Coordinates of C-alpha atoms in Angstrom, one line a residue:
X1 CA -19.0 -64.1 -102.9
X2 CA -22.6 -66.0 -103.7
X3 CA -23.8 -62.9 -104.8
X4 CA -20.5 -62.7 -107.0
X5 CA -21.2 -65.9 -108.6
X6 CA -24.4 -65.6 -109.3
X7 CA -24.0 -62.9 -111.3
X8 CA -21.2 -64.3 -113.2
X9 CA -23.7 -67.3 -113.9
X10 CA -26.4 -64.9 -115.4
X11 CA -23.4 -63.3 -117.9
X12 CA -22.9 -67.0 -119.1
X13 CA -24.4 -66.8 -122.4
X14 CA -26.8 -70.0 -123.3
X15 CA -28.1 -71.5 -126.4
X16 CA -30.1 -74.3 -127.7
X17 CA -29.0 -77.7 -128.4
X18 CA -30.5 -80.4 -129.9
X19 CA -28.8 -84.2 -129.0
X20 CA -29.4 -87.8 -129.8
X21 CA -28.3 -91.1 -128.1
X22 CA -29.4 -93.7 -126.2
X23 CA -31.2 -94.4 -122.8
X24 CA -30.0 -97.6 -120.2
X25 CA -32.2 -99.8 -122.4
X26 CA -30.7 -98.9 -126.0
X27 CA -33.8 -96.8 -127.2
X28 CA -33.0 -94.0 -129.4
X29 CA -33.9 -91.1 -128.0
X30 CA -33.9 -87.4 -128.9
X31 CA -34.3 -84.1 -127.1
X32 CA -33.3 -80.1 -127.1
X33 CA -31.3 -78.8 -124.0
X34 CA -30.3 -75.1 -123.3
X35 CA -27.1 -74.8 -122.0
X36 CA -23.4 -72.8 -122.4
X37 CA -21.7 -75.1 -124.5
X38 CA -21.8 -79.3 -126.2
X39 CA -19.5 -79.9 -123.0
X40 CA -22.4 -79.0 -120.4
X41 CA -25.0 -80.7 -122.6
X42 CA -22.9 -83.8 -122.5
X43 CA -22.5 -84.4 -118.9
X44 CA -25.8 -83.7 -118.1
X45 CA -27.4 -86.2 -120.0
X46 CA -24.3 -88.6 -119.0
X47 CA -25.9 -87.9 -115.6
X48 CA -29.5 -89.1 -116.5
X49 CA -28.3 -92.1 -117.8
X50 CA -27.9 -91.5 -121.7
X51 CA -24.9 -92.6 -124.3
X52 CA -24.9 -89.2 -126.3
X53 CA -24.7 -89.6 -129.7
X54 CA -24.8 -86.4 -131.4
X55 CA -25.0 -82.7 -129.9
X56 CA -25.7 -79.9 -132.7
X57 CA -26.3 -76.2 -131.6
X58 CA -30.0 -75.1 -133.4
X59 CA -29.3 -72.3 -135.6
X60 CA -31.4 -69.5 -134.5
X61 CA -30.4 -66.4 -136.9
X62 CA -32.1 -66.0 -140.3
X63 CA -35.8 -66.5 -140.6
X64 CA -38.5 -63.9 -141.6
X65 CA -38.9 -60.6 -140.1
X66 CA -40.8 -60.8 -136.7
X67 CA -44.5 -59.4 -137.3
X68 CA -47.4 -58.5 -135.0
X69 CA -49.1 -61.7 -136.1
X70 CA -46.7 -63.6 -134.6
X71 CA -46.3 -61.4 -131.3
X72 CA -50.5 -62.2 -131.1
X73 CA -50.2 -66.1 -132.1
X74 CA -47.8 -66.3 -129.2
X75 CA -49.4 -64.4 -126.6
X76 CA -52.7 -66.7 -127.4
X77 CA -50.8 -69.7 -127.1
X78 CA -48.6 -68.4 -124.1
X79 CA -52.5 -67.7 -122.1
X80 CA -53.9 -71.3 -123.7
X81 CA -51.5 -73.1 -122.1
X82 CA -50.9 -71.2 -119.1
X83 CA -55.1 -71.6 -118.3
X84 CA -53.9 -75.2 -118.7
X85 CA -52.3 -75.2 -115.8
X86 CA -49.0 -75.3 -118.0
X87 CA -45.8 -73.2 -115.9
X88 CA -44.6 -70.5 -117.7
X89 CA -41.2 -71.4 -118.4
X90 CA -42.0 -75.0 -119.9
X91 CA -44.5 -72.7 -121.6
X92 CA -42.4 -70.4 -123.3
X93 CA -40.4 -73.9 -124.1
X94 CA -42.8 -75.4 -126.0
X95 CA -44.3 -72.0 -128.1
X96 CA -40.1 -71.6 -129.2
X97 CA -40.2 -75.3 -130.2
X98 CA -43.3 -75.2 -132.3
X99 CA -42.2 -71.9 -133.7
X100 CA -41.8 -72.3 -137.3
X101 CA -39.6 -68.4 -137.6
X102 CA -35.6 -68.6 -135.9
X103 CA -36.1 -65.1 -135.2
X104 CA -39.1 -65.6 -132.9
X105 CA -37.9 -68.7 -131.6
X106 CA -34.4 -66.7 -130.3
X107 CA -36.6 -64.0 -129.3
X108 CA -38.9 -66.2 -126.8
X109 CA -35.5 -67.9 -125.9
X110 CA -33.7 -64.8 -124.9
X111 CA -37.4 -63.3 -122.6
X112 CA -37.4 -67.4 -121.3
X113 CA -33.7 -66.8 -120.3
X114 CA -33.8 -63.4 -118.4
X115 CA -37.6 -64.9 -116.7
X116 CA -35.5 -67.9 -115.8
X117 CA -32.8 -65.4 -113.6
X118 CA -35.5 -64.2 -111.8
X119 CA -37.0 -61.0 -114.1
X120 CA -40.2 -60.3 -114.3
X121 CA -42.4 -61.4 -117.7
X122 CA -43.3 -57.7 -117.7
X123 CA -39.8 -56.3 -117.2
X124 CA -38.3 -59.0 -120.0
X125 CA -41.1 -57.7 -122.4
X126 CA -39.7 -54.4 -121.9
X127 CA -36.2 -55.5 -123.3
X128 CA -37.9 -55.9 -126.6
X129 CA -39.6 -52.7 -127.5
X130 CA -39.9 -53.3 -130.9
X131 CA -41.9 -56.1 -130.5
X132 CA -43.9 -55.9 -127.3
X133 CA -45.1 -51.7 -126.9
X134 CA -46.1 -50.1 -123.7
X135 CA -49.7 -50.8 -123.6
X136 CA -48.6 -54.6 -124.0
X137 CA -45.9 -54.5 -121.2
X138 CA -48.8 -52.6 -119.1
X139 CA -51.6 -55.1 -119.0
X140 CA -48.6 -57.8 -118.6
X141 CA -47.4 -55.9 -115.7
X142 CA -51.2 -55.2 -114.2
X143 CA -52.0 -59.0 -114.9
X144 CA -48.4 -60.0 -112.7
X145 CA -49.7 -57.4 -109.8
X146 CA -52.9 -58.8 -109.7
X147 CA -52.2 -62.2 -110.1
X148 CA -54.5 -62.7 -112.9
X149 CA -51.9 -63.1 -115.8
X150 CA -53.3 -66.1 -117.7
X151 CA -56.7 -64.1 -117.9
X152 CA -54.7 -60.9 -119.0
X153 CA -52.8 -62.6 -121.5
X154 CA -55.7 -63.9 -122.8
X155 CA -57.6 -60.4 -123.1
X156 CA -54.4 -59.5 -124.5
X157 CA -54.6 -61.8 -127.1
X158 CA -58.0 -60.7 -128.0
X159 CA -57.2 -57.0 -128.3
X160 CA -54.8 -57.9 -130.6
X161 CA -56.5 -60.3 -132.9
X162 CA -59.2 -57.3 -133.0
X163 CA -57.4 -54.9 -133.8
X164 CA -54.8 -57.0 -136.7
X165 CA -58.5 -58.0 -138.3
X166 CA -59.3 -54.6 -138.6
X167 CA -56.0 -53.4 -140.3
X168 CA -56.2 -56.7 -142.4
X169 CA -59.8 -55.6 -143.5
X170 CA -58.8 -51.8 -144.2
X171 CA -55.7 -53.1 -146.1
X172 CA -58.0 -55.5 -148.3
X173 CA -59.7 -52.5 -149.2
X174 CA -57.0 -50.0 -150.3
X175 CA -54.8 -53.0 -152.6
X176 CA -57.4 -53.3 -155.1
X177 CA -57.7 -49.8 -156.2
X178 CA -54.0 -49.0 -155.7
X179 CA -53.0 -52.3 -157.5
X180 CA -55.6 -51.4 -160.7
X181 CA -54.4 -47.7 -161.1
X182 CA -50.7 -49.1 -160.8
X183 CA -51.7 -51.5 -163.5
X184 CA -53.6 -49.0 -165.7
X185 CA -50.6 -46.6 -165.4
X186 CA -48.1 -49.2 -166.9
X187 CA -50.7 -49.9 -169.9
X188 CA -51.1 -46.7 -170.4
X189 CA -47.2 -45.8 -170.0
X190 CA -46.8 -48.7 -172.6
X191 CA -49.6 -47.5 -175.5
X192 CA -47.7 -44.3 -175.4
X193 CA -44.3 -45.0 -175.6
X194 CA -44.9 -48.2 -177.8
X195 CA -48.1 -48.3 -179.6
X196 CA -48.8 -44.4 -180.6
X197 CA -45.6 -43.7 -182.6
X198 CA -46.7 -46.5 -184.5
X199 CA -49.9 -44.7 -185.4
X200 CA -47.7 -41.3 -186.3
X201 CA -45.8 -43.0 -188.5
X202 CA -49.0 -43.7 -190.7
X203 CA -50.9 -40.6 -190.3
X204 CA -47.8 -38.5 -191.4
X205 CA -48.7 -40.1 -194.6
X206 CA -51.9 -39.0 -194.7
X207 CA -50.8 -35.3 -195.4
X208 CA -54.1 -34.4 -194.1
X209 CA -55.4 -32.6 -190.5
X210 CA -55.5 -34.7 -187.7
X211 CA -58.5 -34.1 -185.3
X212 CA -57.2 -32.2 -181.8
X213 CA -58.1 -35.3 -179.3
X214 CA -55.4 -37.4 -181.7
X215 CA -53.2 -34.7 -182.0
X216 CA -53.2 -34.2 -178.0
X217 CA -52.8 -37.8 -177.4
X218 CA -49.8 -37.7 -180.2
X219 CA -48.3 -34.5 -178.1
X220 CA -48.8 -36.7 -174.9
X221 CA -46.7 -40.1 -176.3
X222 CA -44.0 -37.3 -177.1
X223 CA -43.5 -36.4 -173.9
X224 CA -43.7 -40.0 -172.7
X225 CA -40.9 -40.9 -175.0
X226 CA -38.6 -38.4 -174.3
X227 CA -38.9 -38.3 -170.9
X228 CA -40.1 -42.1 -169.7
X229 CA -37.3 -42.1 -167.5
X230 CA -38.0 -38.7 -165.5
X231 CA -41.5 -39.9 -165.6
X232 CA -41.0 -42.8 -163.9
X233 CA -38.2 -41.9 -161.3
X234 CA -40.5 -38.5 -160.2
X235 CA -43.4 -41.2 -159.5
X236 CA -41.5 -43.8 -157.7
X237 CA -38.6 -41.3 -155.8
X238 CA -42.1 -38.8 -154.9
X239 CA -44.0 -42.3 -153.9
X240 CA -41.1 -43.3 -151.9
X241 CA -39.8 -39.8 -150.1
X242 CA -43.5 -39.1 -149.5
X243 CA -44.1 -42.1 -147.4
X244 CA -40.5 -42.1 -145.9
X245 CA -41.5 -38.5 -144.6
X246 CA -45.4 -39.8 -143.3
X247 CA -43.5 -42.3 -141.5
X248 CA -40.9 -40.3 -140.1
X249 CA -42.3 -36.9 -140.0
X250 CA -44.5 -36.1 -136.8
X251 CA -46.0 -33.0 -138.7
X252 CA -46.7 -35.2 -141.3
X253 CA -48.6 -37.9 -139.9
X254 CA -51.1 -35.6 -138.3
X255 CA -51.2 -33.9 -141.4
X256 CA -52.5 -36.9 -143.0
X257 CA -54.3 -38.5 -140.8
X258 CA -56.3 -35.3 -140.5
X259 CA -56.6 -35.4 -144.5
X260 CA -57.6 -39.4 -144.5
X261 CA -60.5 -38.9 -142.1
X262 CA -61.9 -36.3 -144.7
X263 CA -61.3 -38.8 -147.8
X264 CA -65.0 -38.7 -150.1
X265 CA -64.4 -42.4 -149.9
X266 CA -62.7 -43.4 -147.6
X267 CA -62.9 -41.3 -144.3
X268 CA -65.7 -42.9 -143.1
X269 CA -63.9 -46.6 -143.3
X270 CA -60.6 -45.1 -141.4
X271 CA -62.6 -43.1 -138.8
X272 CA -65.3 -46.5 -137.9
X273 CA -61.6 -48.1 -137.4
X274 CA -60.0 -45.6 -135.4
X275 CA -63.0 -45.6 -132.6
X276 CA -63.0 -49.0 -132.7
X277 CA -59.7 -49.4 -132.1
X278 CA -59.7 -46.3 -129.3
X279 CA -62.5 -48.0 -127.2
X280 CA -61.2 -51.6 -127.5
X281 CA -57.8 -50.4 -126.5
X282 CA -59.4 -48.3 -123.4
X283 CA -61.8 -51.0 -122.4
X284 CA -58.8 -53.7 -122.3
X285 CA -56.7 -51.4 -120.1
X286 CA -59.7 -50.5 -117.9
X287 CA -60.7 -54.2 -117.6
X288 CA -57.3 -55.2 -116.5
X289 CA -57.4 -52.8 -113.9
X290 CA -55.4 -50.3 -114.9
X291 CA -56.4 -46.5 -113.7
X292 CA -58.7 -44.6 -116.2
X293 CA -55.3 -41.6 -116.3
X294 CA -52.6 -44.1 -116.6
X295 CA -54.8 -46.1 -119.6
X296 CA -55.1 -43.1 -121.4
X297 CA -50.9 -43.1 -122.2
X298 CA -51.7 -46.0 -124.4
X299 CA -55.3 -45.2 -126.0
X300 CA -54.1 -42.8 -128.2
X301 CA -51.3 -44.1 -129.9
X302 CA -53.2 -47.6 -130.3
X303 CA -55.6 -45.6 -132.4
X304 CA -53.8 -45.3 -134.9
X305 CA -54.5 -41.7 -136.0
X306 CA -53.1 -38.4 -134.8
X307 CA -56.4 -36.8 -134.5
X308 CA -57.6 -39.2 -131.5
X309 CA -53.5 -39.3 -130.2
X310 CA -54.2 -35.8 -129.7
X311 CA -57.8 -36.0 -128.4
X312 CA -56.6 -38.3 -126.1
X313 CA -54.1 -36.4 -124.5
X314 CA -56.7 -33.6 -123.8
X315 CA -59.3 -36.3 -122.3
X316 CA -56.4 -37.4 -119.8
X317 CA -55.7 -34.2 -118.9
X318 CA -59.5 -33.3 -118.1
X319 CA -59.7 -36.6 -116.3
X320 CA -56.6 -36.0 -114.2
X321 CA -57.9 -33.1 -112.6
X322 CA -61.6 -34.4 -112.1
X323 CA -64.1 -34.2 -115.1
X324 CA -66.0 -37.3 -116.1
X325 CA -65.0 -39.4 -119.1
X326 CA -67.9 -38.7 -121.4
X327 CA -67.7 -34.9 -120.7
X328 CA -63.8 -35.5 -121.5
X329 CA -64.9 -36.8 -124.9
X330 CA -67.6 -34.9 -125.5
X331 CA -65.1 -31.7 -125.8
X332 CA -63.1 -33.2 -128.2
X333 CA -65.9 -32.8 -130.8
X334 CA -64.6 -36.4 -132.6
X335 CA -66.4 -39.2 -131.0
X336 CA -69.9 -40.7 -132.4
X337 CA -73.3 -39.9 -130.1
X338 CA -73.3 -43.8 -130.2
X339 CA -70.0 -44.3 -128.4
X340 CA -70.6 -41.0 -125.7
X341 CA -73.6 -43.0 -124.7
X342 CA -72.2 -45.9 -124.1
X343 CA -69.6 -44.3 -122.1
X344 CA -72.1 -42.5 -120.0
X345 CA -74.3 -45.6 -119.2
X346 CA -71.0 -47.3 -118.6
X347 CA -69.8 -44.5 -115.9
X348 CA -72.9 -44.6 -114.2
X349 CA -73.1 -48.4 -113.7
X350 CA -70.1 -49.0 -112.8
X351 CA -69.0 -51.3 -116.1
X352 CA -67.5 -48.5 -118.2
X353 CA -64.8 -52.1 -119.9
X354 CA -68.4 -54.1 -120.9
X355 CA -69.9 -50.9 -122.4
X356 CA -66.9 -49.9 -124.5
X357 CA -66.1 -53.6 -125.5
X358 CA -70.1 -53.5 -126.6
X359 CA -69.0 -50.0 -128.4
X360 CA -66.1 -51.5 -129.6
X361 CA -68.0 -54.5 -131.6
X362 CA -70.2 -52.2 -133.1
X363 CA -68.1 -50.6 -134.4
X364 CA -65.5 -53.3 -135.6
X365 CA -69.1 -55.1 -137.6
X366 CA -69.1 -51.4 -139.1
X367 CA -65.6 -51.9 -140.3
X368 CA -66.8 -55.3 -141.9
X369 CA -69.7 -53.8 -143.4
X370 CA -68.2 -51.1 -144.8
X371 CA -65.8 -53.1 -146.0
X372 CA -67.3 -55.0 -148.0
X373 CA -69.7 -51.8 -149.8
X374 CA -66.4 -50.4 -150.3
X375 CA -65.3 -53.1 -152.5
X376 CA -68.8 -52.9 -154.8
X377 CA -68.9 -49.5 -154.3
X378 CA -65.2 -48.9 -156.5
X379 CA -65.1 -51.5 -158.9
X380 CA -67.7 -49.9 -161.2
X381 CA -65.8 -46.4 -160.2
X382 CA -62.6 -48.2 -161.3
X383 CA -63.9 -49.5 -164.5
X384 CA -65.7 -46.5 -165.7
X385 CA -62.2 -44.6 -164.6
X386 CA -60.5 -47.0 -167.3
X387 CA -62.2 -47.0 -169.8
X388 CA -62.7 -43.4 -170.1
X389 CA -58.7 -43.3 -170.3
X390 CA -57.6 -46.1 -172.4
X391 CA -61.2 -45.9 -174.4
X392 CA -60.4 -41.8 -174.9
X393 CA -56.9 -43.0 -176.1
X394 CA -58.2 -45.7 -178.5
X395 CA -60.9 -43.6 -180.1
X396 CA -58.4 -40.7 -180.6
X397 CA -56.0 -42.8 -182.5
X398 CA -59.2 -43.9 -184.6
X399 CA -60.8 -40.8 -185.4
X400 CA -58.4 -39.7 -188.6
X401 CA -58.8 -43.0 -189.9
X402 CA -62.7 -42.9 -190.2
X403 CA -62.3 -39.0 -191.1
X404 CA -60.3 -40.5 -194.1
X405 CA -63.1 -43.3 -194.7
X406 CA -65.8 -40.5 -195.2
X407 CA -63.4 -38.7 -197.8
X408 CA -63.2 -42.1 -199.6

């Protein structure tokens, strides 16, 4: 029967409320309560003493989209307070107050709630797998064994302010070009639907032979004209199926990713991201005490490239049946000199986590660096690029009209 009612207590479902009224001295006071219903919120306070004014359920739907930036600002708030000396449920309270987003605010109610009826913080992670992945629930889970799950939270919030820098850094890098050519495209698009049937008009006067550069461009704006609109559709319906398919397609991503690591440009930027990534993933996992097999599930998919996924996969089945880490790596053919060393000094000494966080840095200021000669490197590219184009287009429309200032 107790085990009957409990149970029946857990299905009760609870929300946030947030009351006013007055305490035995008529001060004002205000508060937030979770509870099943105004009634329950009611007599409690009634209990403690307080003339309740106003109850109001807090409205927790709407809000923005929940985004790894917010899954890391909590977790490094969660391990801040929790090194405080803070309890984990008043914890979880406090981070869902502050929160600015309903979304994450019903989202750390809802883990708070099942924590609160006796789950585990690593099993009430795992109810939310699109927010919290399985190399997340893992170290949460290894921090809980081990008792150490302020100082695993905290590395946790590391790894992941690492690794969001690095795709901030990398995305920094792509906008610019993307956003120019996008830009140069619609210019372009306009001067020939707009501008260069403008110029036809007047050289069909001339009655003279135009030059071939303004009678390809002329052939060119045609086309644009008559067909802007299967133009246009072919570029933004191929834009959106191809990334639809990169996203959805297995085949597809390794396809590309393979591809990107051999970009002229590029490569060298996404490859520098996806080792740092690989070794900071495996040195967390490794430093939370997880075994070297077991934190090789959730290396390769933190990458964030098929290539290492699938390196990975062969180094954990090497390691599972007894060859050394380096050698593992080594095999694959795909990891720097730089980072095998580490690795090696780090299996011999006995600190394999320190060595591949040191790895892991290196390789993260390479990211920075290249980064930034990235940026200096393309802009003259991009400019030279452009005004070939629109300069070629320009110069073309001009050349009958100074062939007809040197008849004159």
């Amino acid at each position: 029967m107790a085990t009957a009612a409990t149970a029946s207590a857990r299905d009760i479902k609870e929300f946030v409320f947030e009351w006013e009224g007055k305490d035995k001295n008529g001060k004002v006071v205000r508060g937030e309560m979770r509870a099943g219903g105004e009634s329950v919120v009611s007599a409690s306070l009634r209990r403690q003493g307080i003339l309740v004014n106003k109850v109001k359920k807090r409205r927790m739907s709407g809000g923005k989209s929940i985004k790894p930036k917010d899954i890391a600002i909590f977790t490094r708030q969660i391990a801040t307070m929790m090194r405080a000396g803070v309890p984990l449920l008043q914890s979880f309270d406090i981070v869902a107050r502050g929160s600015t987003n309903p979304r994450v605010t019903k989202l750390l109610t809802d883990i708070r709630s099942d924590i609160e009826t006796g789950t585990s913080l690593s099993s009430a992670f795992r109810k939310h797998p699109l927010y919290f992945d399985a190399l997340y629930c893992n170290l949460v889970e290894a921090g809980e064994a081990a008792g150490i799950l302020e100082t695993l939270l905290e590395r946790l919030a590391t790894y992941q302010e690492k690794t969001l820098e690095i795709k901030r850094k990398i995305k920094s890098a792509l906008i610019y070009p993307v956003a120019v050519l996008v830009v140069a495209f619609v210019v372009v698009a306009v001067i020939m639907i707009f501008v260069i049937p403008a110029f036809k008009e007047v050289f069909t006067s001339f009655g003279a032979d135009l030059p071939a550069p303004t009678l390809f461009v002329m052939s060119m704006s045609e086309i644009f004209v008559s067909y802007w609109w299967l133009i246009f559709g072919v570029i933004i319906g191929g834009t959106y199926f191809f990334f639809e398919s990169w996203k959805r397609s297995e085949k597809m991503q390794k396809t590309m990713d393979r591809l990107l690591l051999k970009l002229p440009v590029f490569g060298d930027l996404i490859f520098k991201s996806a080792v740092a990534r690989w070794t900071r993933t495996l040195a967390t996992m490794f430093a939370a005490g997880v075994p070297l097999v077991e934190a090789l599930d959730s290396v390769g998919g933190a990458s964030g490239n098929a290539v290492f996924a699938e390196a990975t996969e062969q180094i954990q089945k090497d390691v599972s049946t007894g060859t050394a880490l380096t050698t593992s790596m080594q095999a694959t053919g795909i990891f720097p000199v730089m980072v095998l060393q580490m690795a090696a000094i780090g299996e011999e000494s006995g600190a394999l986590d320190h060595m591949l966080s040191k790895a892991a840095e290196f390789y993260e200021a390479e990211v920075d660096e290249a980064v930034k000669g990235l940026s200096s490197l393309l802009e003259p590219i991009i400019i030279v690029v452009l005004g070939t184009i629109i300069g070629g287009i320009v110069v073309s429309m001009y050349l009958p009209i100074f062939k007809l200032g040197q008849v004159v």
